[in-house]
Coordinates of C-alpha atoms in Angstrom, one line a residue:
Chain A
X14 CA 31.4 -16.8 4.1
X15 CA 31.5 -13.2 4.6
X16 CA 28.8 -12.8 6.7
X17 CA 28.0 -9.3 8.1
X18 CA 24.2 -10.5 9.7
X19 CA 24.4 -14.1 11.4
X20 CA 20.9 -14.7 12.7
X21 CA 20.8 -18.5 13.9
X22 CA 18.0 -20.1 15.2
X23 CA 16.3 -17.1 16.3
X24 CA 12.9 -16.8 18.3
X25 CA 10.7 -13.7 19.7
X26 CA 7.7 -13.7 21.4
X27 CA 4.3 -11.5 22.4
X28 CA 2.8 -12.9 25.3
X29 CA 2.1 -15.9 23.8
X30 CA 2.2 -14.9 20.3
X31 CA 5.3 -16.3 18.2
X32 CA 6.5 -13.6 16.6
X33 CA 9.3 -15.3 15.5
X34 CA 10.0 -18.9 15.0
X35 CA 13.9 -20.5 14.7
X36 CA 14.7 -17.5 12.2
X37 CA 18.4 -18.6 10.7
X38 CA 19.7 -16.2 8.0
X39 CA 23.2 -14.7 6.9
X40 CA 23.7 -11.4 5.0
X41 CA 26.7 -10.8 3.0
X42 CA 28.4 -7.7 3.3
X43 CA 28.0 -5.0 0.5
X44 CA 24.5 -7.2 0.0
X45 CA 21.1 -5.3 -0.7
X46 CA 19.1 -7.9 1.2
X47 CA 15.3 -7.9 1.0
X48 CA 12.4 -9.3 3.7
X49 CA 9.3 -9.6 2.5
X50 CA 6.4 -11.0 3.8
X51 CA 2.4 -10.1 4.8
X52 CA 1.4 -7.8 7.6
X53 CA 2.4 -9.7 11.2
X54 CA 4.9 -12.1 9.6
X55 CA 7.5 -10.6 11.8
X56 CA 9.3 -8.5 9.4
X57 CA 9.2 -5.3 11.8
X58 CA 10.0 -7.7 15.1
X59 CA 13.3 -9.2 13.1
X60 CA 14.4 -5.6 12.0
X61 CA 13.8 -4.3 15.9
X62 CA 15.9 -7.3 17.2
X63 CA 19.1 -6.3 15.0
X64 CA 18.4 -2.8 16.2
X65 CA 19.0 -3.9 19.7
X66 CA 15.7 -2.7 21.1
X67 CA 14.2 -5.8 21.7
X68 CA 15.8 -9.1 23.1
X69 CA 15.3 -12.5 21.5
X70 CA 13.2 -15.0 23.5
X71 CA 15.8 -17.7 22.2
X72 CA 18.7 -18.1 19.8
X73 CA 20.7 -15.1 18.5
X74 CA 22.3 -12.7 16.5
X75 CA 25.3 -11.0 15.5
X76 CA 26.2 -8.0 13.5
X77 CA 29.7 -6.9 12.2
X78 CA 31.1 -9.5 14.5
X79 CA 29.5 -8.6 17.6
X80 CA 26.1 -9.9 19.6
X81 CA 23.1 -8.4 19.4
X82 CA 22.5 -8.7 23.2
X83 CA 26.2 -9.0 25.0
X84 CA 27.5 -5.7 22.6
X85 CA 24.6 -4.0 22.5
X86 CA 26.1 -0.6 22.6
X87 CA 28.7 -1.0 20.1
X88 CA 25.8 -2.6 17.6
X89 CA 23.8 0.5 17.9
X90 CA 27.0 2.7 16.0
X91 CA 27.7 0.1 13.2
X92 CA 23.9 0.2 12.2
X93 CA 21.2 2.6 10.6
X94 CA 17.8 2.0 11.4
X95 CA 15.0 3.6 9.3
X96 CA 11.7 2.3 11.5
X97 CA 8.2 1.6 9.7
X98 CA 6.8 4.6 11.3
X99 CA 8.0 8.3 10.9
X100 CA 10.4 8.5 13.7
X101 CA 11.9 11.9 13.9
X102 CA 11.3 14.9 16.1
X103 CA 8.0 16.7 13.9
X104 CA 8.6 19.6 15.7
X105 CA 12.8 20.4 14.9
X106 CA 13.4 21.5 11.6
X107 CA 15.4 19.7 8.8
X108 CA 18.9 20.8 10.0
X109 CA 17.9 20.7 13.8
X110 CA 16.8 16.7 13.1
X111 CA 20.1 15.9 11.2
X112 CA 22.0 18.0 14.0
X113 CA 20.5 15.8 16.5
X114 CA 21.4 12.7 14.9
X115 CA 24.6 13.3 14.3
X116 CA 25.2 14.7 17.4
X117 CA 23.3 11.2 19.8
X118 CA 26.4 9.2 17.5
X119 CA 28.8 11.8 18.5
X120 CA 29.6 12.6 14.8
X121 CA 29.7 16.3 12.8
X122 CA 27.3 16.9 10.1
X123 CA 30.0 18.1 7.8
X124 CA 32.1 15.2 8.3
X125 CA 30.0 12.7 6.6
X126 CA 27.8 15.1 4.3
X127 CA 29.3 13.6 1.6
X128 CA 27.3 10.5 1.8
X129 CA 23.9 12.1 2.4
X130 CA 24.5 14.6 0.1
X131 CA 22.6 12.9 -2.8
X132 CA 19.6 12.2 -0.4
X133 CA 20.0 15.6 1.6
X134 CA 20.1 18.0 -1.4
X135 CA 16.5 18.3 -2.4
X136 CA 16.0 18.9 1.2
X137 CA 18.1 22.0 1.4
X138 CA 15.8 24.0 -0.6
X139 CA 13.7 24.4 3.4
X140 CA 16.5 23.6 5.7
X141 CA 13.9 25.3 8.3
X142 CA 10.9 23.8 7.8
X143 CA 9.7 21.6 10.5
X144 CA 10.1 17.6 9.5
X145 CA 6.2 17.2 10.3
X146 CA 5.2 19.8 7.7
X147 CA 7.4 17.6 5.1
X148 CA 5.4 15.7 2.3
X149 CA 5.8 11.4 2.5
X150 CA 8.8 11.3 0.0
X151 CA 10.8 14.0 1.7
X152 CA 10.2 12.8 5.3
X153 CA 11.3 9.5 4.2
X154 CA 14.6 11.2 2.8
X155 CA 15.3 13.0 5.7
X156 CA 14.4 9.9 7.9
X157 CA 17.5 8.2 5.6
X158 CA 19.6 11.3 6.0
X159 CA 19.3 10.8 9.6
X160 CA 19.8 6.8 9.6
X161 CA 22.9 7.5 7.4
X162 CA 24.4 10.9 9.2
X163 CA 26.8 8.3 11.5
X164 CA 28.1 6.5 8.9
X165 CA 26.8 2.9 9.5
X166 CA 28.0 -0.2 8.1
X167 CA 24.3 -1.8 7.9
X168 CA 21.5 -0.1 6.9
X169 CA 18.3 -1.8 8.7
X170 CA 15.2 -0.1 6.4
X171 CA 11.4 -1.5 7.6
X172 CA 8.9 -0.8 4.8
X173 CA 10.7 3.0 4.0
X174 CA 8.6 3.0 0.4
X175 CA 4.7 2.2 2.0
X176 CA 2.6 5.3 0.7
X177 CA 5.0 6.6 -1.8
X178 CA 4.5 6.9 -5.3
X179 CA 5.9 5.0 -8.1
X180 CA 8.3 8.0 -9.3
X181 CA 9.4 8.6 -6.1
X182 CA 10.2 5.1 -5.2
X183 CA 12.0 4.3 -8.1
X184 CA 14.2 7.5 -7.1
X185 CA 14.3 5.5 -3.5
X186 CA 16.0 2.5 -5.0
X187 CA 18.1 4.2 -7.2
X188 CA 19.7 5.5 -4.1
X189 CA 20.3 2.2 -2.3
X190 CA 21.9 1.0 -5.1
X191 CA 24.0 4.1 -4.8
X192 CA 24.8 3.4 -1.4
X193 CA 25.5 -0.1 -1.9
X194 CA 28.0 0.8 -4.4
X195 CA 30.1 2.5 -1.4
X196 CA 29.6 -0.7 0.4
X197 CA 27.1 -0.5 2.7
X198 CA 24.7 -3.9 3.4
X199 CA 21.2 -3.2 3.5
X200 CA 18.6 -5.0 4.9
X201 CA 15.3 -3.9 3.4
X202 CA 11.4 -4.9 3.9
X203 CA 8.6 -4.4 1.2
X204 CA 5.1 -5.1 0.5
X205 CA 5.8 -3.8 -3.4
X206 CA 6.5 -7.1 -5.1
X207 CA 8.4 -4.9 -8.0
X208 CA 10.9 -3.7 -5.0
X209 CA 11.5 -7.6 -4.3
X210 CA 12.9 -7.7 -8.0
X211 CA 15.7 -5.4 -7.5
X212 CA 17.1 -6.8 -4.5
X213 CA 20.3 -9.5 -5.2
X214 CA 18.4 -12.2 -2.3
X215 CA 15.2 -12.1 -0.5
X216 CA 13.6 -13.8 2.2
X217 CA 10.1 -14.7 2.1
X218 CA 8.7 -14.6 5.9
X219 CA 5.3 -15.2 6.6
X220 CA 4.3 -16.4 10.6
X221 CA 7.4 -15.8 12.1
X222 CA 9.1 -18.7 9.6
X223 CA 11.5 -18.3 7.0
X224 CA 9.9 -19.3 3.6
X225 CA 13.0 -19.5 1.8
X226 CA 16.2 -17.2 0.6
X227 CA 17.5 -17.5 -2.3
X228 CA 17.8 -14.6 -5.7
X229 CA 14.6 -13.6 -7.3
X230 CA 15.4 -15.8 -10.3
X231 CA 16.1 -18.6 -8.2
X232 CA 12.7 -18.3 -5.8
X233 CA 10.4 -17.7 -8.8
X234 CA 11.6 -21.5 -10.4
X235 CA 10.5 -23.0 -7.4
X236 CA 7.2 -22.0 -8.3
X237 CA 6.6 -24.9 -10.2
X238 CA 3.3 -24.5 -11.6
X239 CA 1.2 -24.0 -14.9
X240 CA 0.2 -20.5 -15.2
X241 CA -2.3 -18.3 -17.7
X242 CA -3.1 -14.8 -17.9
X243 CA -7.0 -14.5 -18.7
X244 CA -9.0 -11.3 -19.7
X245 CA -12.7 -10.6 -20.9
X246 CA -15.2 -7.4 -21.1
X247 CA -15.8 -8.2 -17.3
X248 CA -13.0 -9.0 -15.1
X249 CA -15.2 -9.7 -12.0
X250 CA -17.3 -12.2 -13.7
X251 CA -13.8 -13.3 -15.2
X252 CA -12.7 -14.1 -12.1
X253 CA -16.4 -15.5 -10.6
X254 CA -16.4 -17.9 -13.6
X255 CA -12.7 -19.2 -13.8
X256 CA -12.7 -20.3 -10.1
X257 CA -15.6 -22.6 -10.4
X258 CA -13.8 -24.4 -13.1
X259 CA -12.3 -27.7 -11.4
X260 CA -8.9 -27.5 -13.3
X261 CA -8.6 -23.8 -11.4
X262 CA -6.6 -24.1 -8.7
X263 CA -6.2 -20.7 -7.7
X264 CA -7.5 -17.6 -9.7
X265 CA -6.9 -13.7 -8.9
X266 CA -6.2 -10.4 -9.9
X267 CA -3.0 -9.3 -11.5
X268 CA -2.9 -6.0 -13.3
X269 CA -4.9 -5.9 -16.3
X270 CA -5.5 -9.6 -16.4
X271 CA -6.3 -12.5 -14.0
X272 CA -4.0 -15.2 -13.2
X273 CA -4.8 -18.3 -13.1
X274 CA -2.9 -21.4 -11.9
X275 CA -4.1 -25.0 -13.1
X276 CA -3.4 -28.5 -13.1
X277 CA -2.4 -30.2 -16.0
X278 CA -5.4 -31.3 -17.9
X279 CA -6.5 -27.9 -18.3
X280 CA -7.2 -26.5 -21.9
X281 CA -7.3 -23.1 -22.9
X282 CA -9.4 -23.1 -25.7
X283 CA -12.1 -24.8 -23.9
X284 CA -11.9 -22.9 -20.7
X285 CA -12.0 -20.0 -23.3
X286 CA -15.0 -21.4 -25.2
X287 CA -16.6 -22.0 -22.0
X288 CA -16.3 -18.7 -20.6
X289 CA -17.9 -17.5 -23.7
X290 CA -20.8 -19.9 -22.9
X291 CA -21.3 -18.2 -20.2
X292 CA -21.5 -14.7 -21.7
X293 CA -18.5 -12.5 -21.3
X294 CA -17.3 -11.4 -24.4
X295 CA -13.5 -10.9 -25.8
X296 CA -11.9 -13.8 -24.2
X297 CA -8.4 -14.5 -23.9
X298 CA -6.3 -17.0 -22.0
X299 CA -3.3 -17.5 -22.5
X300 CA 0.6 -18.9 -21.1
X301 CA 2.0 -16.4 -18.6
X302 CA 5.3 -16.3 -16.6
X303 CA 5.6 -16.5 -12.9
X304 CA 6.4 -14.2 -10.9
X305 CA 7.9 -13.2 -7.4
X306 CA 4.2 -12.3 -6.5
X307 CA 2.8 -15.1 -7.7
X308 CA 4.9 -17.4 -5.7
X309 CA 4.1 -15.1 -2.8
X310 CA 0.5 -15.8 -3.6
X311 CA 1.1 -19.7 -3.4
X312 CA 2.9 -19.5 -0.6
X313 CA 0.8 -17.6 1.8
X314 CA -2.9 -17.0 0.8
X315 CA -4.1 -20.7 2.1
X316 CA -3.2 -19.9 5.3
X317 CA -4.6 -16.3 5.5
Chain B
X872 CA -32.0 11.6 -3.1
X873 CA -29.5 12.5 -6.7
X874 CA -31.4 11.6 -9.8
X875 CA -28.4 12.2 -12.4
X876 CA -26.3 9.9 -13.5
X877 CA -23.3 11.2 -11.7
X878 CA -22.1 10.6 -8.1
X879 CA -19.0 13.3 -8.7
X880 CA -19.3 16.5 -11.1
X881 CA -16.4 19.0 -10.4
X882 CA -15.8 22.0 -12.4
X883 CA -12.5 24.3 -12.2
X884 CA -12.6 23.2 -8.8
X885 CA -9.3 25.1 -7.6
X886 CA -7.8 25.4 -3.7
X887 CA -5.3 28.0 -2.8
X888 CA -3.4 28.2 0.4
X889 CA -1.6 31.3 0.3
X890 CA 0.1 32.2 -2.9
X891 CA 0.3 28.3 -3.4
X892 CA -2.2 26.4 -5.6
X893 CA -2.7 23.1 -4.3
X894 CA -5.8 22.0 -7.0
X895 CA -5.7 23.9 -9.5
X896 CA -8.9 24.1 -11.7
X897 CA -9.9 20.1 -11.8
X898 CA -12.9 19.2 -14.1
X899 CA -14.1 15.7 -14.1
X900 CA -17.3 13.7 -13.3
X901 CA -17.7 9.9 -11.7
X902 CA -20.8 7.8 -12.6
X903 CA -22.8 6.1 -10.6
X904 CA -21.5 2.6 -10.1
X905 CA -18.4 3.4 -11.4
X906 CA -14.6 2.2 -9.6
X907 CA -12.6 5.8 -10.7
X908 CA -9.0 5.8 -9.4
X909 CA -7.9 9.2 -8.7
X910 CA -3.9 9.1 -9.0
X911 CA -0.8 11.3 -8.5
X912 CA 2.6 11.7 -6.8
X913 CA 3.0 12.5 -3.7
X914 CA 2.2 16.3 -2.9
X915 CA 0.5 16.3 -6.4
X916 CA -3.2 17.4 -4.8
X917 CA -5.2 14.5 -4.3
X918 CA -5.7 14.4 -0.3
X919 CA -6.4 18.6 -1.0
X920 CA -8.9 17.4 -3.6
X921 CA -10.3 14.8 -1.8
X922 CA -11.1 16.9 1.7
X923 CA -13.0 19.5 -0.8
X924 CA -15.0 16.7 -2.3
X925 CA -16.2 15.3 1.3
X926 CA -17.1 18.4 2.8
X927 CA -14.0 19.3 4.5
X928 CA -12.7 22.0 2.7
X929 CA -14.1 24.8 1.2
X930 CA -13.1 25.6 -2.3
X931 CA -11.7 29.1 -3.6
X932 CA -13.3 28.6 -6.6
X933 CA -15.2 26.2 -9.0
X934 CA -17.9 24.5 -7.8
X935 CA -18.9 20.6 -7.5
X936 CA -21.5 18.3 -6.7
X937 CA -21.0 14.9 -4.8
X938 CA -24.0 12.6 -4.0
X939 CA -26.6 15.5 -5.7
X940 CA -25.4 18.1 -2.5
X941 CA -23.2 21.2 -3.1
X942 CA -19.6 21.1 -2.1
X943 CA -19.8 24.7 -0.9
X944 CA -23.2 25.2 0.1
X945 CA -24.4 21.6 1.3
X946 CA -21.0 20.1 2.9
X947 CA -22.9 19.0 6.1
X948 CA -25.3 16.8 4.0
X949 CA -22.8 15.4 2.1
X950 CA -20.7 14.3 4.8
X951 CA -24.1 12.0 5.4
X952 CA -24.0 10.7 2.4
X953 CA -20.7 9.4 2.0
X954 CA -18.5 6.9 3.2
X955 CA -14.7 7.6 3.9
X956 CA -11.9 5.3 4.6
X957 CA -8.7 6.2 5.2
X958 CA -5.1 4.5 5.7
X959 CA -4.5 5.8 8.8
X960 CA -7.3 5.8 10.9
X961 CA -10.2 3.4 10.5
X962 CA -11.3 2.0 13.7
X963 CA -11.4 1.8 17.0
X964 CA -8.7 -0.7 18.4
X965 CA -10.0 -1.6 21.6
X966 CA -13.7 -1.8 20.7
X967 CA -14.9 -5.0 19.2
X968 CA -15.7 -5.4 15.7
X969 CA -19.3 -5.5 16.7
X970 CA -18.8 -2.8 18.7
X971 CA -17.1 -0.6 15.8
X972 CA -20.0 -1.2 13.6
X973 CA -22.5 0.0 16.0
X974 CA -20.6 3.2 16.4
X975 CA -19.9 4.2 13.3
X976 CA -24.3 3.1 12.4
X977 CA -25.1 5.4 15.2
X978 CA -22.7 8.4 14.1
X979 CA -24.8 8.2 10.6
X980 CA -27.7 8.4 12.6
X981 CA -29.0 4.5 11.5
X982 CA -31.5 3.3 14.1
X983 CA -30.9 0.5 16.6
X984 CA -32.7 -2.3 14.7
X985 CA -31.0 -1.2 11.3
X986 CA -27.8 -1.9 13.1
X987 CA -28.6 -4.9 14.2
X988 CA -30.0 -6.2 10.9
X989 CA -26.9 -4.7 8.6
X990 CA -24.3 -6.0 11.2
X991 CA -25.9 -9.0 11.4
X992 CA -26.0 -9.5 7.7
X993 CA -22.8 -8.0 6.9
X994 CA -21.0 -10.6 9.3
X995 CA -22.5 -13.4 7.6
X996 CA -22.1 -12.2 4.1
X997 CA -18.3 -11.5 5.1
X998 CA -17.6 -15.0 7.0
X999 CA -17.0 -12.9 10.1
X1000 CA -19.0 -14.5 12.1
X1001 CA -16.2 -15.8 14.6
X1002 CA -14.7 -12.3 14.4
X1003 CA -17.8 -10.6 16.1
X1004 CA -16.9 -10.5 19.8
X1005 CA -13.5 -9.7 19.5
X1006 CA -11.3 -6.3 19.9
X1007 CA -10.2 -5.3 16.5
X1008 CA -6.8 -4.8 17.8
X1009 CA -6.7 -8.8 17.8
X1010 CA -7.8 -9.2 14.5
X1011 CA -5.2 -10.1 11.6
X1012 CA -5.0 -7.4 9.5
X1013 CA -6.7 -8.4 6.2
X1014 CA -10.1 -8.6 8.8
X1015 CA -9.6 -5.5 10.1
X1016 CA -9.5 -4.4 6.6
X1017 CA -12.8 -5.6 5.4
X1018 CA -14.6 -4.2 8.8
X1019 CA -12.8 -0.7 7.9
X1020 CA -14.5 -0.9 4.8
X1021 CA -18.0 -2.4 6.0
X1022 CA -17.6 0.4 8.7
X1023 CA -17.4 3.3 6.3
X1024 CA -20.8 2.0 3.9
X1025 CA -22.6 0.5 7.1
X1026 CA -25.3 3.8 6.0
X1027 CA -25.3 2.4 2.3
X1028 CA -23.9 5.6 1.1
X1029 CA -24.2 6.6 -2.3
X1030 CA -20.2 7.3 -2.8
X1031 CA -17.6 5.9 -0.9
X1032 CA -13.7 7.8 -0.9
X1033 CA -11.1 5.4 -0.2
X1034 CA -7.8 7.3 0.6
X1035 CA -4.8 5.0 0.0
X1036 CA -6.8 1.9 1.6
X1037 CA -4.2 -0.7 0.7
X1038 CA -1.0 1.4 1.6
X1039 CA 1.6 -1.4 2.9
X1040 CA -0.4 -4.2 3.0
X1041 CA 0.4 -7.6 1.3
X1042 CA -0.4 -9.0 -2.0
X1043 CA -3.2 -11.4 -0.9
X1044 CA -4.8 -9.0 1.5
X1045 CA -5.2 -6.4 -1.2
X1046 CA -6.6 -8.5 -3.9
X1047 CA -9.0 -9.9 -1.3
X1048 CA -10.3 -6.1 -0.9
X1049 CA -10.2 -5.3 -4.3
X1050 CA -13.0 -8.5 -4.1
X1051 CA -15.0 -6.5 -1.9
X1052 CA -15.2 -3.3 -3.9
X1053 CA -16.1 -4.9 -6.8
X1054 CA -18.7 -6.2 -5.2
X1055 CA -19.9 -3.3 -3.7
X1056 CA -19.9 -1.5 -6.9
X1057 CA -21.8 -4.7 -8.6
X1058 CA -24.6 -3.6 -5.9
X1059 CA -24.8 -0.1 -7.5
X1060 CA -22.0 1.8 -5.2
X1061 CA -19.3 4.6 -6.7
X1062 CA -15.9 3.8 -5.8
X1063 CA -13.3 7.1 -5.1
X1064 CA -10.2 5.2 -4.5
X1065 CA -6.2 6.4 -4.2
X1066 CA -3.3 4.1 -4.7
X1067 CA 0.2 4.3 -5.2
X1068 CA -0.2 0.4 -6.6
X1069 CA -0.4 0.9 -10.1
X1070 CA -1.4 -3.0 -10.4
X1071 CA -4.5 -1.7 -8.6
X1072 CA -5.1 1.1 -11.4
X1073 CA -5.8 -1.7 -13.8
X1074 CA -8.6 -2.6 -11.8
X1075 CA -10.4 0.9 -11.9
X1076 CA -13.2 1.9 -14.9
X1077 CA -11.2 5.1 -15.3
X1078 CA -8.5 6.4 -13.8
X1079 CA -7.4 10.3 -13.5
X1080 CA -3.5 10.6 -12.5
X1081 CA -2.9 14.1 -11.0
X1082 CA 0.3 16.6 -11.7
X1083 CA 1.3 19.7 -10.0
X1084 CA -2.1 20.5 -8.9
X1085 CA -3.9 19.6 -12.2
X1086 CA -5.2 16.6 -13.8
X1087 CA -3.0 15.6 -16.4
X1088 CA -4.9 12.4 -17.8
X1089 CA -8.1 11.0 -17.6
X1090 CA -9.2 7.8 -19.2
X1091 CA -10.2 3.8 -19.0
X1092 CA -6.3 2.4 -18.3
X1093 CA -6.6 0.6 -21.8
X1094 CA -7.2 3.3 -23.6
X1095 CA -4.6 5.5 -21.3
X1096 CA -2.4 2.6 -22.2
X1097 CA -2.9 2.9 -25.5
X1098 CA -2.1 7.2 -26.1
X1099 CA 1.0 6.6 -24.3
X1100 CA 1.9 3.6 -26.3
X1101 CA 2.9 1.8 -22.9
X1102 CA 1.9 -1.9 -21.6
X1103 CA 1.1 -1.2 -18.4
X1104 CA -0.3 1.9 -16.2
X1105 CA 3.2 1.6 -13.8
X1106 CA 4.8 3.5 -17.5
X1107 CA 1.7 5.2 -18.3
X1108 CA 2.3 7.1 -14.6
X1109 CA 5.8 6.9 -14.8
X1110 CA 5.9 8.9 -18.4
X1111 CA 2.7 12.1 -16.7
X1112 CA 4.4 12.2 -13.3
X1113 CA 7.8 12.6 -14.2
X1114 CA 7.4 16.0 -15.7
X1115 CA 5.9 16.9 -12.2
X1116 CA 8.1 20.5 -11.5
X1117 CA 6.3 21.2 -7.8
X1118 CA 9.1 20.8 -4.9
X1119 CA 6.7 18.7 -2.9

């Protein structure tokens, strides 16, 4: 194993809120390594322990080699961190926020330009222009400019797509890949199921527990149930309609149809035929694949 | 009270700031009862467009009507008549839920007993019941969701914006809101809502995707799906916002 993040049996507590609960996880290095999981699972408490600014209430940690809590100091070069909130001075300019950066990790600008100069370029159209003044997509740029400017070996990214657009995201991701290439690890959290797809593992966290790790591919097997994709004229009703049928075991929205997982006595044509019964018009159910949303779906909505 | 069968009308509504034109010259109108999804990329104009259409900001030209009031002329009323809900800022963290409710009643000038009454209901009809009493800063997130919304239409407004209401949060928790704005538009209410989930663009009547200040399409996502040949509205926005050419 080549592990560049140990976390073993990790724990982290609010007051008396679990925030964490016997978290064990290893990233490979070079790995583009995603965490996703709802709101409060403990995605943003994980990514603050690796960053050193929190301690565990149990267990540990250790990144390139070193513990999170004993080496402290010498974590804080080898990683980036790219909080969930916008985290840099609103009130410096571009340059002055990459200056400052680079100058808290004792680095020059011009020494490791190269590697931001992908990100940094559509930036240096208004190298004066304060960072709060910046739109979402280019304050999320800079914020990676910044996170990058020292060169880390790990980049730790919470949520950096949240509010930005499809376009601009997939102009997000095509730079991690970019930087993964030149062998940086990152560790990044989403709530876009899409994103999930384009990492090589994920864990699933919901409740401070791991759900499980494993590739895309591999997670969305485990899913292990019958699915169909239903439309009709209305989708509400649709959905009204399909969940009082007893074979239903869990109907919801997914894009422009409804998704509908069933036991195995279930019959299209007669759920159809029914539905048409009931007056909705232009009905159509039929096989669908699973996907990583969908298993997110099992996984977490009967305890929410 | 508005009599026509539009909640939105908009023409060449435009919004300059300097030499730079943030809206430039949007037409559209929203029916009553409808779900319209008002799309773009970031920096596009929606947030500009949005602030004109709830009183905030004053046009430099065009003209518009929202809830039967003028954008320019009437802005105070229409502020009345309108519920807003934004991303950001929703409610009150260290008031209760009940608390929130009675606030945001008596801001839009709803009398004691209607508060009571509405709250009342509105707990029930939600299954929030246990939630009543406590600080909203307690409460999970997909709660404090539903109260953000039930905050911003505790008047019954005609209209409701919602900017970016699902921004970040979890697959579940957003379909279980997308539940509740159906069924607030099944009760007769117009739905003004921003996304950058395109999943969630499916779910809208129509659906106007924004570009460099203008609006670039307009149309039920089936039948936008169908003029751009694609299978889904995440390609039908890819293939009108990548020709954006404004620097953010």
């Amino acid at each position: 194993m080549n592990a560049i993040v140990d976390i073993s049996h990790l724990s982290a507590r609010y007051g008396r809120t679990m925030a964490l609960d016997d978290v064990s996880l290893q990233v490979d290095k070079g790995e583009l390594f995603g965490v996703i999981g709802p709101d409060g699972a403990g995605k943003s408490t994980l990514y603050k322990i690796l960053a050193t600014l929190m301690p565990p209430a149990s267990g540990g940690a250790s990144v390139c080699g070193l513990d999170i809590v004993k080496d402290y100091r010498d974590v804080r070069s080898r990683i980036g961190y790219m909080p969930e909130r916008f985290s840099l001075y609103k009130d410096l300019s571009v340059q002055e926020n990459l200056k400052f950066f680079a100058a808290l990790f004792g680095v020059s600008v011009k020494k490791n330009f190269d590697l931001i100069a992908p990100i940094f370029r559509q930036l240096e159209r208004f190298p004066d222009r304060k960072a709060g003044a910046l739109s979402g997509g280019m304050k999320q740029k800079l914020a990676l400019s910044c996170a990058l400017i020292h060169r880390p070996e790990i980049l730790l990214l919470d949520e950096p797509t949240t509010g930005v657009d499809a376009v601009s995201r997939s102009e997000f991701w095509d730079i991690l890949q970019s930087l993964k290439n030149q062998g940086i690890t990152i560790l990044v959290s989403t709530s876009y199921m899409d994103e999930a797809n384009l990492c090589e593992r994920i864990a699933m966290i919901d409740r401070g527990r791991i759900l499980g790790t494993d590739t895309p591919a591999r997670l969305v097997a485990r899913l292990g149930e019958r699915l169909f994709a239903a439309r009709a004229d209305n989708m509400f009703r649709l959905l009204e309609e399909l969940r009082r049928l007893p074979q239903v075991k869990e109907c919801y929205t997914f894009g422009a149809n409804l998704h509908a997982v069933v036991s195995d006595d279930f019959d299209p044509q007669q759920a159809a035929r029914m539905m048409e019964h009931c007056g909705l018009k232009g009905v159509s159910i039929t096989p669908a694949e699973g996907t990583i949303e969908d298993l997110f779906i099992k996984l977490t909505a009967n305890e929410q | 009270m508005n009599n026509s069968e539009y909640a939105i009308t908009v023409k060449d509504l435009t919004k300059k700031f300097g030499d730079f034109t943030a809206v430039d010259r949007i037409t559209f109108d929203v029916r009553k009862g409808e779900i319209f999804g008002f799309l773009g990329a970031n920096g596009a104009g929606k947030t500009t467009a949005m602030r004109m259409l709830c009183g905030l900001s004053v046009p430099t030209s065009g003209n518009g009507r929202v809830a039967g009031f003028d954008i320019v002329r009437q802005a105070e009323m229409i502020k009345r008549r309108i519920g807003y809900m934004s991303q950001n800022f929703s409610l009150y963290q260290n008031l209760t839920a009940e608390e929130n409710l009675r606030l945001f009643g008596t801001i839009y000038g709803l009398s004691d007993r209607e508060i009571k009454t509405r709250s009342q209901r509105l707990f029930q009809d939600l299954d929030m019941e246990s939630m009543r009493g406590k600080r909203v800063g307690d409460i999970p997130v997909g709660w404090k969701q539903k109260l953000a919304f039930v905050a911003a239409t505790i008047h019954l407004p005609e209209i409701v914006f919602l900017d970016e209401p699902t921004g970040g949060v979890d697959p579940v928790t957003r379909r279980k809101f997308w539940e509740l704005i159906y069924k607030a538009t099944a009760d007769g209410m117009t739905v003004f809502v921003t996304t950058h989930y395109l999943d969630e663009a499916e779910y809208c009547n129509r659906v106007s995707i924004m570009v460099d200040g203008r609006i670039e399409a307009l149309d039920s996502p089936d039948n936008l799906k169908k003029r751009y040949d694609a299978d889904t509205m995440d390609e039908v926005f890819r293939m009108v916002a990548k020709n954006a050419k404004r620097a953010e």
